[in-house]
mmCIF file of C-alpha atoms and ligand atoms in Angstrom:
data_model
loop_
_atom_site.group_PDB
_atom_site.id
_atom_site.type_symbol
_atom_site.label_atom_id
_atom_site.label_comp_id
_atom_site.label_asym_id
_atom_site.label_seq_id
_atom_site.Cartn_x
_atom_site.Cartn_y
_atom_site.Cartn_z
ATOM 1 C CA MET A 197 25.802 -5.039 -13.625
ATOM 2 C CA THR A 198 24.418 -6.997 -15.853
ATOM 3 C CA GLN A 199 21.021 -9.025 -14.625
ATOM 4 C CA ASP A 200 19.636 -11.999 -17.508
ATOM 5 C CA THR A 201 16.842 -11.635 -14.965
ATOM 6 C CA ILE A 202 13.434 -10.391 -13.942
ATOM 7 C CA GLY A 203 13.600 -6.841 -11.362
ATOM 8 C CA ILE A 204 10.462 -5.343 -9.852
ATOM 9 C CA ILE A 205 10.595 -2.130 -8.167
ATOM 10 C CA GLY A 206 8.047 -1.506 -5.566
ATOM 11 C CA ALA A 207 7.769 -4.354 -2.638
ATOM 12 C CA GLY A 208 3.595 -3.015 -2.352
ATOM 13 C CA ILE A 209 1.000 -5.644 -2.838
ATOM 14 C CA ALA A 210 1.247 -5.393 -6.680
ATOM 15 C CA GLY A 211 5.155 -6.421 -6.867
ATOM 16 C CA LEU A 212 5.240 -8.809 -3.826
ATOM 17 C CA SER A 213 2.641 -10.557 -5.732
ATOM 18 C CA CYS A 214 4.147 -10.295 -9.008
ATOM 19 C CA ALA A 215 6.725 -12.100 -7.742
ATOM 20 C CA ASN A 216 5.437 -15.024 -5.460
ATOM 21 C CA THR A 217 3.830 -15.394 -8.850
ATOM 22 C CA LEU A 218 7.705 -16.434 -11.012
ATOM 23 C CA GLN A 219 9.686 -17.645 -7.447
ATOM 24 C CA GLN A 220 6.953 -20.091 -8.136
ATOM 25 C CA ALA A 221 7.045 -20.852 -11.409
ATOM 26 C CA GLY A 222 11.319 -21.502 -10.493
ATOM 27 C CA LEU A 223 11.618 -18.138 -11.456
ATOM 28 C CA ASN A 224 14.447 -15.359 -8.835
ATOM 29 C CA PRO A 225 13.529 -11.844 -9.604
ATOM 30 C CA ILE A 226 14.906 -8.655 -7.255
ATOM 31 C CA ILE A 227 12.866 -6.511 -6.018
ATOM 32 C CA PHE A 228 13.565 -3.064 -5.660
ATOM 33 C CA ASP A 229 12.211 -0.904 -2.526
ATOM 34 C CA LYS A 230 12.918 2.735 -0.833
ATOM 35 C CA GLY A 231 11.167 2.136 1.841
ATOM 36 C CA ARG A 232 12.682 0.417 5.146
ATOM 37 C CA GLY A 233 10.223 -2.356 5.768
ATOM 38 C CA LEU A 234 7.824 -4.490 3.246
ATOM 39 C CA GLY A 235 3.771 -4.020 2.234
ATOM 40 C CA GLY A 236 4.028 -0.188 1.060
ATOM 41 C CA ARG A 237 0.711 1.700 1.955
ATOM 42 C CA LEU A 238 0.152 -1.384 4.617
ATOM 43 C CA ALA A 239 2.642 -0.078 7.347
ATOM 44 C CA THR A 240 2.437 -0.196 10.408
ATOM 45 C CA ARG A 241 3.129 2.707 12.850
ATOM 46 C CA ARG A 242 4.807 1.349 16.533
ATOM 47 C CA ALA A 243 5.708 4.359 18.774
ATOM 48 C CA ALA A 244 8.421 4.346 21.819
ATOM 49 C CA THR A 245 5.250 3.831 23.953
ATOM 50 C CA GLY A 246 4.262 0.790 23.051
ATOM 51 C CA LEU A 247 1.430 1.956 21.080
ATOM 52 C CA GLN A 248 0.854 0.021 17.294
ATOM 53 C CA PHE A 249 -1.290 1.787 14.371
ATOM 54 C CA ASP A 250 -1.775 0.426 10.939
ATOM 55 C CA HIS A 251 -1.963 3.926 9.826
ATOM 56 C CA GLY A 252 -2.620 3.019 5.602
ATOM 57 C CA ALA A 253 -4.713 -0.190 4.912
ATOM 58 C CA GLN A 254 -7.428 -0.748 7.238
ATOM 59 C CA TYR A 255 -8.196 -4.461 5.791
ATOM 60 C CA ALA A 256 -8.340 -6.919 2.707
ATOM 61 C CA THR A 257 -11.217 -8.371 1.487
ATOM 62 C CA ALA A 258 -11.542 -10.995 -1.194
ATOM 63 C CA ARG A 259 -13.917 -10.983 -3.780
ATOM 64 C CA SER A 260 -12.070 -13.491 -6.189
ATOM 65 C CA GLU A 261 -11.286 -17.479 -5.472
ATOM 66 C CA GLU A 262 -7.927 -16.893 -6.352
ATOM 67 C CA PHE A 263 -6.891 -14.086 -3.700
ATOM 68 C CA GLU A 264 -9.205 -16.237 -1.387
ATOM 69 C CA LYS A 265 -6.987 -18.828 -1.377
ATOM 70 C CA VAL A 266 -4.189 -16.738 -0.869
ATOM 71 C CA ILE A 267 -5.924 -15.187 2.027
ATOM 72 C CA ALA A 268 -6.350 -18.687 3.372
ATOM 73 C CA ALA A 269 -2.631 -19.637 3.485
ATOM 74 C CA ALA A 270 -1.209 -16.127 4.748
ATOM 75 C CA THR A 271 -4.090 -17.294 7.337
ATOM 76 C CA HIS A 272 -2.752 -20.836 7.645
ATOM 77 C CA SER A 273 1.068 -19.704 8.344
ATOM 78 C CA GLY A 274 -0.565 -17.202 11.265
ATOM 79 C CA GLN A 275 -0.033 -13.785 9.658
ATOM 80 C CA VAL A 276 -3.471 -12.934 8.804
ATOM 81 C CA ALA A 277 -6.672 -12.735 10.797
ATOM 82 C CA ARG A 278 -9.868 -12.226 10.481
ATOM 83 C CA TRP A 279 -10.687 -9.005 12.288
ATOM 84 C CA ASP A 280 -14.242 -8.862 13.574
ATOM 85 C CA THR A 281 -16.410 -5.690 12.945
ATOM 86 C CA GLY A 282 -19.450 -7.356 12.241
ATOM 87 C CA GLU A 283 -19.343 -6.797 8.741
ATOM 88 C CA SER A 284 -18.634 -9.244 6.158
ATOM 89 C CA PRO A 285 -14.649 -11.470 6.534
ATOM 90 C CA ARG A 286 -12.112 -8.097 6.587
ATOM 91 C CA TYR A 287 -8.835 -9.682 7.100
ATOM 92 C CA VAL A 288 -6.043 -8.401 8.847
ATOM 93 C CA GLY A 289 -1.520 -8.952 8.320
ATOM 94 C CA VAL A 290 -0.739 -9.813 12.164
ATOM 95 C CA PRO A 291 1.042 -8.630 14.225
ATOM 96 C CA GLY A 292 0.692 -5.334 11.595
ATOM 97 C CA MET A 293 -0.846 -4.907 8.477
ATOM 98 C CA ASN A 294 2.053 -6.060 6.715
ATOM 99 C CA GLY A 295 1.832 -10.126 7.732
ATOM 100 C CA LEU A 296 0.854 -10.493 4.246
ATOM 101 C CA ALA A 297 3.097 -8.517 2.632
ATOM 102 C CA LYS A 298 6.150 -10.418 4.615
ATOM 103 C CA PHE A 299 3.853 -14.039 3.539
ATOM 104 C CA LEU A 300 4.278 -13.432 -0.160
ATOM 105 C CA ALA A 301 8.018 -12.000 0.369
ATOM 106 C CA LYS A 302 9.365 -15.900 1.356
ATOM 107 C CA GLY A 303 12.600 -16.418 -0.201
ATOM 108 C CA LEU A 304 12.528 -13.423 -2.054
ATOM 109 C CA GLU A 305 15.248 -11.060 -3.469
ATOM 110 C CA ILE A 306 14.800 -7.599 -2.071
ATOM 111 C CA HIS A 307 16.931 -4.202 -2.034
ATOM 112 C CA GLN A 308 15.210 -2.108 0.838
ATOM 113 C CA ASN A 309 16.103 1.324 1.385
ATOM 114 C CA THR A 310 17.091 1.449 -2.674
ATOM 115 C CA GLN A 311 15.520 4.397 -4.211
ATOM 116 C CA ILE A 312 15.414 3.809 -7.679
ATOM 117 C CA SER A 313 16.132 7.345 -9.187
ATOM 118 C CA ALA A 314 15.416 6.727 -13.017
ATOM 119 C CA VAL A 315 14.651 3.785 -15.320
ATOM 120 C CA ARG A 316 15.600 4.068 -19.493
ATOM 121 C CA ASP A 317 15.019 1.396 -22.107
ATOM 122 C CA THR A 318 17.626 0.151 -24.122
ATOM 123 C CA ALA A 319 18.041 -2.352 -27.047
ATOM 124 C CA ASP A 320 16.968 -5.539 -24.798
ATOM 125 C CA GLY A 321 15.677 -3.985 -21.673
ATOM 126 C CA CYS A 322 15.696 -1.433 -19.619
ATOM 127 C CA ASP A 323 18.812 0.170 -17.571
ATOM 128 C CA VAL A 324 17.376 0.805 -13.446
ATOM 129 C CA THR A 325 19.276 3.438 -11.205
ATOM 130 C CA ALA A 326 19.250 3.915 -7.491
ATOM 131 C CA GLY A 327 22.321 5.971 -6.435
ATOM 132 C CA ASP A 328 25.984 5.530 -8.633
ATOM 133 C CA GLN A 329 24.056 1.437 -9.403
ATOM 134 C CA THR A 330 23.056 0.911 -12.108
ATOM 135 C CA TRP A 331 21.109 -2.742 -13.118
ATOM 136 C CA HIS A 332 20.236 -3.941 -16.651
ATOM 137 C CA PHE A 333 17.222 -6.027 -16.736
ATOM 138 C CA LYS A 334 15.817 -7.873 -20.158
ATOM 139 C CA THR A 335 12.563 -7.659 -18.228
ATOM 140 C CA LEU A 336 10.896 -4.788 -15.686
ATOM 141 C CA ALA A 337 8.179 -4.768 -13.422
ATOM 142 C CA ILE A 338 7.272 -1.212 -11.656
ATOM 143 C CA THR A 339 4.749 -1.381 -9.077
ATOM 144 C CA VAL A 340 4.631 1.802 -7.568
ATOM 145 C CA PRO A 341 1.781 4.171 -8.148
ATOM 146 C CA ALA A 342 1.000 6.196 -11.225
ATOM 147 C CA PRO A 343 2.839 9.748 -10.706
ATOM 148 C CA GLN A 344 5.835 8.192 -9.034
ATOM 149 C CA ALA A 345 6.264 5.654 -12.237
ATOM 150 C CA ILE A 346 5.962 9.024 -14.567
ATOM 151 C CA THR A 347 8.932 10.150 -13.147
ATOM 152 C CA LEU A 348 11.074 7.105 -12.910
ATOM 153 C CA LEU A 349 9.797 7.157 -16.985
ATOM 154 C CA GLY A 350 9.639 10.080 -18.015
ATOM 155 C CA GLU A 351 7.351 12.124 -19.477
ATOM 156 C CA GLN A 352 8.036 11.769 -22.486
ATOM 157 C CA HIS A 353 8.260 7.820 -22.504
ATOM 158 C CA ALA A 354 5.759 6.766 -25.341
ATOM 159 C CA LEU A 355 3.399 4.962 -22.111
ATOM 160 C CA SER A 356 3.690 8.387 -19.314
ATOM 161 C CA THR A 357 0.538 9.904 -21.442
ATOM 162 C CA LYS A 358 -1.869 6.549 -20.762
ATOM 163 C CA LEU A 359 0.102 6.968 -16.905
ATOM 164 C CA SER A 360 -0.559 10.057 -16.752
ATOM 165 C CA GLU A 361 -4.320 9.292 -17.283
ATOM 166 C CA VAL A 362 -4.400 7.418 -14.031
ATOM 167 C CA GLU A 363 -5.272 9.351 -10.868
ATOM 168 C CA LEU A 364 -4.147 9.241 -7.380
ATOM 169 C CA LEU A 365 -6.357 10.964 -4.578
ATOM 170 C CA PRO A 366 -4.515 11.781 -0.932
ATOM 171 C CA CYS A 367 -5.541 10.775 2.366
ATOM 172 C CA LEU A 368 -4.212 12.490 5.704
ATOM 173 C CA THR A 369 -4.133 9.970 8.932
ATOM 174 C CA LEU A 370 -4.109 10.075 12.513
ATOM 175 C CA MET A 371 -2.967 7.866 15.329
ATOM 176 C CA ALA A 372 -4.377 8.469 17.974
ATOM 177 C CA ALA A 373 -4.708 7.094 22.027
ATOM 178 C CA PHE A 374 -6.224 8.557 25.323
ATOM 179 C CA SER A 375 -6.411 8.012 28.759
ATOM 180 C CA PRO A 376 -8.347 5.224 29.418
ATOM 181 C CA GLN A 377 -11.863 5.415 27.975
ATOM 182 C CA ALA A 378 -14.894 4.441 30.375
ATOM 183 C CA SER A 379 -17.040 3.678 26.534
ATOM 184 C CA ILE A 380 -15.687 2.808 23.232
ATOM 185 C CA PRO A 381 -18.840 4.284 20.679
ATOM 186 C CA PHE A 382 -17.550 2.089 18.362
ATOM 187 C CA THR A 383 -14.742 -0.541 17.211
ATOM 188 C CA ALA A 384 -15.048 0.736 13.011
ATOM 189 C CA ARG A 385 -16.948 3.304 11.648
ATOM 190 C CA ARG A 386 -17.258 4.273 7.734
ATOM 191 C CA ASP A 387 -19.229 7.941 6.706
ATOM 192 C CA PRO A 388 -17.570 9.358 3.578
ATOM 193 C CA ASP A 389 -19.511 12.220 3.457
ATOM 194 C CA ASP A 390 -17.975 13.018 6.977
ATOM 195 C CA ALA A 391 -14.748 14.842 7.498
ATOM 196 C CA LEU A 392 -13.529 11.882 8.928
ATOM 197 C CA SER A 393 -14.546 8.528 6.547
ATOM 198 C CA TRP A 394 -13.016 6.058 8.693
ATOM 199 C CA ILE A 395 -12.364 5.773 12.095
ATOM 200 C CA ALA A 396 -11.550 2.409 13.552
ATOM 201 C CA LEU A 397 -10.126 1.372 16.568
ATOM 202 C CA ASP A 398 -6.971 -0.754 16.350
ATOM 203 C CA SER A 399 -6.889 -2.191 18.886
ATOM 204 C CA SER A 400 -9.836 -3.707 18.479
ATOM 205 C CA LYS A 401 -7.336 -5.929 15.567
ATOM 206 C CA PRO A 402 -6.497 -9.087 17.017
ATOM 207 C CA GLN A 403 -2.678 -9.228 18.334
ATOM 208 C CA ARG A 404 -2.610 -5.716 18.537
ATOM 209 C CA SER A 405 -1.255 -3.103 21.246
ATOM 210 C CA THR A 406 -3.581 -3.657 25.001
ATOM 211 C CA GLN A 407 -4.322 0.181 24.943
ATOM 212 C CA GLN A 408 -6.861 1.420 23.131
ATOM 213 C CA CYS A 409 -5.316 2.727 19.757
ATOM 214 C CA TRP A 410 -7.291 5.015 17.013
ATOM 215 C CA VAL A 411 -6.291 5.462 13.293
ATOM 216 C CA ALA A 412 -8.556 8.314 11.665
ATOM 217 C CA HIS A 413 -8.646 8.726 8.189
ATOM 218 C CA ALA A 414 -9.409 12.544 6.621
ATOM 219 C CA ASN A 415 -11.694 12.062 3.851
ATOM 220 C CA PRO A 416 -10.295 13.102 0.288
ATOM 221 C CA GLN A 417 -11.337 17.008 0.320
ATOM 222 C CA TRP A 418 -10.515 17.109 3.290
ATOM 223 C CA SER A 419 -6.709 15.584 2.656
ATOM 224 C CA ALA A 420 -6.615 17.899 -0.056
ATOM 225 C CA LYS A 421 -7.343 20.844 1.442
ATOM 226 C CA HIS A 422 -4.649 20.594 4.356
ATOM 227 C CA LEU A 423 -2.455 18.229 2.249
ATOM 228 C CA GLU A 424 0.634 20.940 2.485
ATOM 229 C CA ALA A 425 0.258 21.538 5.962
ATOM 230 C CA ASP A 426 2.841 20.254 8.401
ATOM 231 C CA PRO A 427 2.228 17.084 9.915
ATOM 232 C CA GLU A 428 2.084 18.772 13.326
ATOM 233 C CA THR A 429 -0.642 21.138 12.338
ATOM 234 C CA ILE A 430 -2.872 18.576 10.527
ATOM 235 C CA ALA A 431 -2.509 16.501 13.648
ATOM 236 C CA GLN A 432 -4.106 19.408 15.961
ATOM 237 C CA LEU A 433 -6.394 20.105 13.587
ATOM 238 C CA MET A 434 -7.727 16.577 12.739
ATOM 239 C CA LEU A 435 -7.786 15.769 17.095
ATOM 240 C CA PRO A 436 -10.364 17.623 17.434
ATOM 241 C CA LEU A 437 -12.708 16.127 15.002
ATOM 242 C CA LEU A 438 -11.454 12.756 16.160
ATOM 243 C CA CYS A 439 -12.464 13.907 20.082
ATOM 244 C CA GLU A 440 -15.757 15.246 19.180
ATOM 245 C CA ARG A 441 -16.789 11.471 17.166
ATOM 246 C CA LEU A 442 -15.552 9.668 19.642
ATOM 247 C CA GLY A 443 -16.964 11.797 22.635
ATOM 248 C CA VAL A 444 -13.582 12.291 24.389
ATOM 249 C CA ASP A 445 -11.989 14.871 25.781
ATOM 250 C CA ALA A 446 -8.470 16.982 23.892
ATOM 251 C CA ALA A 447 -7.189 16.866 26.758
ATOM 252 C CA THR A 448 -7.329 13.502 27.345
ATOM 253 C CA ALA A 449 -4.771 12.938 24.453
ATOM 254 C CA THR A 450 -1.784 10.963 25.240
ATOM 255 C CA HIS A 451 -0.731 10.582 21.239
ATOM 256 C CA ALA A 452 -1.556 12.476 18.026
ATOM 257 C CA VAL A 453 0.745 11.744 14.545
ATOM 258 C CA ALA A 454 -0.357 12.710 11.560
ATOM 259 C CA HIS A 455 1.024 11.125 8.457
ATOM 260 C CA ARG A 456 0.488 12.145 4.842
ATOM 261 C CA TRP A 457 -0.571 9.886 2.235
ATOM 262 C CA ARG A 458 0.287 11.401 -1.172
ATOM 263 C CA TYR A 459 -0.721 9.035 -3.422
ATOM 264 C CA ALA A 460 -3.216 6.797 -1.594
ATOM 265 C CA LEU A 461 -6.305 5.360 -3.322
ATOM 266 C CA VAL A 462 -7.117 5.536 -7.099
ATOM 267 C CA SER A 463 -10.175 7.425 -7.809
ATOM 268 C CA LYS A 464 -9.648 7.265 -11.899
ATOM 269 C CA PRO A 465 -8.165 3.656 -12.128
ATOM 270 C CA LEU A 466 -6.679 2.671 -16.330
ATOM 271 C CA GLY A 467 -8.412 0.052 -16.395
ATOM 272 C CA SER A 468 -6.905 -3.150 -17.665
ATOM 273 C CA PRO A 469 -4.607 -5.074 -15.164
ATOM 274 C CA PHE A 470 -1.495 -3.940 -16.209
ATOM 275 C CA LEU A 471 0.105 -1.369 -19.034
ATOM 276 C CA ARG A 472 3.048 -2.885 -21.275
ATOM 277 C CA ASN A 473 5.312 -1.849 -23.541
ATOM 278 C CA ALA A 474 4.649 -3.680 -27.175
ATOM 279 C CA ASP A 475 8.108 -5.681 -27.046
ATOM 280 C CA GLY A 476 7.475 -7.276 -23.252
ATOM 281 C CA THR A 477 10.257 -5.801 -21.664
ATOM 282 C CA LEU A 478 8.314 -3.512 -19.437
ATOM 283 C CA TYR A 479 4.998 -3.182 -17.235
ATOM 284 C CA LEU A 480 3.278 -1.223 -14.778
ATOM 285 C CA GLY A 481 1.329 -2.894 -12.703
ATOM 286 C CA GLY A 482 -0.419 -1.709 -9.066
ATOM 287 C CA ASP A 483 -3.473 -0.947 -7.543
ATOM 288 C CA TRP A 484 -4.378 2.083 -9.423
ATOM 289 C CA CYS A 485 -4.643 0.160 -12.396
ATOM 290 C CA ILE A 486 -8.287 -1.624 -11.321
ATOM 291 C CA ASP A 487 -9.057 -0.154 -7.604
ATOM 292 C CA ALA A 488 -7.928 1.172 -4.418
ATOM 293 C CA ARG A 489 -7.924 -2.408 -2.864
ATOM 294 C CA ILE A 490 -5.149 -4.348 -1.802
ATOM 295 C CA GLU A 491 -6.996 -7.377 -3.681
ATOM 296 C CA ALA A 492 -6.298 -4.883 -6.638
ATOM 297 C CA ALA A 493 -3.175 -4.561 -6.336
ATOM 298 C CA TRP A 494 -2.363 -8.570 -5.901
ATOM 299 C CA THR A 495 -3.989 -9.674 -9.218
ATOM 300 C CA SER A 496 -2.249 -6.682 -10.937
ATOM 301 C CA GLY A 497 1.122 -7.609 -9.657
ATOM 302 C CA ASN A 498 -0.283 -11.712 -10.271
ATOM 303 C CA ALA A 499 -1.348 -10.804 -14.067
ATOM 304 C CA ILE A 500 2.060 -9.093 -14.091
ATOM 305 C CA ALA A 501 3.916 -12.234 -13.414
ATOM 306 C CA LEU A 502 1.178 -14.442 -15.825
ATOM 307 C CA ASP A 503 1.489 -12.230 -18.868
ATOM 308 C CA ILE A 504 5.981 -12.213 -18.208
ATOM 309 C CA LEU A 505 5.470 -16.370 -18.083
ATOM 310 C CA GLN A 506 3.287 -16.731 -21.064
ATOM 311 C CA ASN A 507 5.778 -15.071 -23.015
ATOM 312 C CA ARG A 508 9.101 -16.444 -22.053
HETATM 313 C C1 FAD B 612 -4.983 5.434 4.503
HETATM 314 C C2 FAD B 612 -5.178 4.152 3.048
HETATM 315 C C3 FAD B 612 -6.180 2.906 3.180
HETATM 316 C C4 FAD B 612 -6.886 1.954 2.652
HETATM 317 N N1 FAD B 612 -6.961 0.940 3.314
HETATM 318 C C5 FAD B 612 -7.625 0.376 2.401
HETATM 319 C C6 FAD B 612 -8.100 -0.785 2.679
HETATM 320 O O1 FAD B 612 -9.317 -0.563 4.303
HETATM 321 N N2 FAD B 612 -8.303 -1.809 2.452
HETATM 322 C C7 FAD B 612 -8.027 -2.092 0.786
HETATM 323 O O2 FAD B 612 -8.440 -3.100 -0.075
HETATM 324 N N3 FAD B 612 -7.137 -1.288 0.756
HETATM 325 C C8 FAD B 612 -6.645 -0.187 1.297
HETATM 326 N N4 FAD B 612 -6.207 0.829 0.582
HETATM 327 C C9 FAD B 612 -4.933 0.925 -0.321
HETATM 328 C C10 FAD B 612 -3.858 -0.774 -0.667
HETATM 329 O O3 FAD B 612 -3.042 0.352 0.594
HETATM 330 C C11 FAD B 612 -3.431 -0.293 -1.531
HETATM 331 O O4 FAD B 612 -4.758 -1.002 -2.897
HETATM 332 C C12 FAD B 612 -2.305 -1.659 -1.959
HETATM 333 O O5 FAD B 612 -2.091 -1.420 -1.122
HETATM 334 C C13 FAD B 612 -1.401 -0.710 -2.977
HETATM 335 O O6 FAD B 612 -0.679 -2.220 -3.341
HETATM 336 P P1 FAD B 612 0.381 -1.280 -4.093
HETATM 337 O O7 FAD B 612 1.291 -2.514 -3.991
HETATM 338 O O8 FAD B 612 -0.277 -1.506 -5.435
HETATM 339 O O9 FAD B 612 1.407 0.465 -4.184
HETATM 340 P P2 FAD B 612 1.971 0.007 -2.923
HETATM 341 O O10 FAD B 612 1.600 -0.477 -1.596
HETATM 342 O O11 FAD B 612 1.892 1.598 -2.676
HETATM 343 O O12 FAD B 612 3.542 -0.172 -2.907
HETATM 344 C C14 FAD B 612 4.809 0.515 -3.649
HETATM 345 C C15 FAD B 612 5.626 0.753 -2.859
HETATM 346 O O13 FAD B 612 6.815 1.220 -4.032
HETATM 347 C C16 FAD B 612 7.908 1.907 -3.419
HETATM 348 N N5 FAD B 612 8.504 3.053 -4.332
HETATM 349 C C17 FAD B 612 7.791 3.573 -4.490
HETATM 350 N N6 FAD B 612 8.894 4.620 -5.713
HETATM 351 C C18 FAD B 612 9.889 3.849 -5.698
HETATM 352 C C19 FAD B 612 11.182 3.530 -5.670
HETATM 353 N N7 FAD B 612 11.216 5.316 -6.268
HETATM 354 N N8 FAD B 612 11.978 3.783 -5.486
HETATM 355 C C20 FAD B 612 11.562 1.979 -5.164
HETATM 356 N N9 FAD B 612 10.863 1.662 -4.773
HETATM 357 C C21 FAD B 612 9.957 2.860 -4.694
HETATM 358 C C22 FAD B 612 7.153 1.747 -2.629
HETATM 359 O O14 FAD B 612 8.313 2.224 -1.403
HETATM 360 C C23 FAD B 612 6.204 1.267 -1.986
HETATM 361 O O15 FAD B 612 6.985 -0.135 -1.021
HETATM 362 C C24 FAD B 612 -5.696 1.994 1.876
HETATM 363 C C25 FAD B 612 -5.115 3.035 1.266
HETATM 364 C C26 FAD B 612 -4.574 4.481 1.636
HETATM 365 C C27 FAD B 612 -3.726 4.532 1.654
#
């Protein structure tokens, strides 16, 4: 299949931001994502018992005027709300973290459940392969984490050397619930030096479950140490740590499930908003270009779109 249009791999915030800006300029990009849902690391796990947990990104902050406008528009549409933790403004998707992704995705052509296995440069663009299907694009933006982009392009690709300089740290997450607790010690706590560097009462976010749901993230050192353990073992290791910090008995746990984020938080970013080949047929972007934040992903995707538009 030949597409005289723009292809985007990844429906995380970077890919959606890129597509949204292109769409506003009158173009119709096509997005591919291997996932069932939108948003990538903006993810919500729903359990059969009615519990729900944002197990990836916890909240967004807006430092730039441009991203403040996006947050304001998403808030106005009812897909983002302010989470009051007594800190400077923190915004969350509603009813789940990927509300912001859904806001950006409105009207876009997105092929979900489509895992791209390879990207090949051609004389006039790129070939993108998923299963037995291949698409040709004159312009392609890849917005997956840098190590996964190397897998798509191959280590010998001219841009892979730059990509390999980027480093992302892992994060192990615990989603837990307990029999109703008499007292709640805090709603959100960050302590980079603790094995559990982030603990939050996820259900204190707006429009969440009425049952108490906790999310804990292990710090990068602890996560790296236990990265290859199976999820059941990770949950068994993290649960007592969480119970100790909340002052609850592990026997009262009604739910304890772990998730492994292999590429969670960029520790060594690219240092510019995107990477591009000389003729502008291939772009690479994502939070890993700038910082481990939702806003950085949005900024990178938007910058790719603006560069594509400028060079058309
Ligand atoms: C545990 C955790 C906590 C975090 N907490 C915060 C926080 O509180 N605040 C904050 O601002 N940021 C936080 N972040 C960071 C934030 O989530 C990221 O900066 C942002 O979501 C990255 O967006 P992205 O679009 O660059 O990448 P991603 O969200 O990773 O999107 C990439 C997409 O590409 C898709 N993909 C990958 N490979 C393929 C393939 N071969 N074919 C098709 N599709 C593919 C994936 O399915 C995914 O949807 C956190 C991240 C994690 C993991």
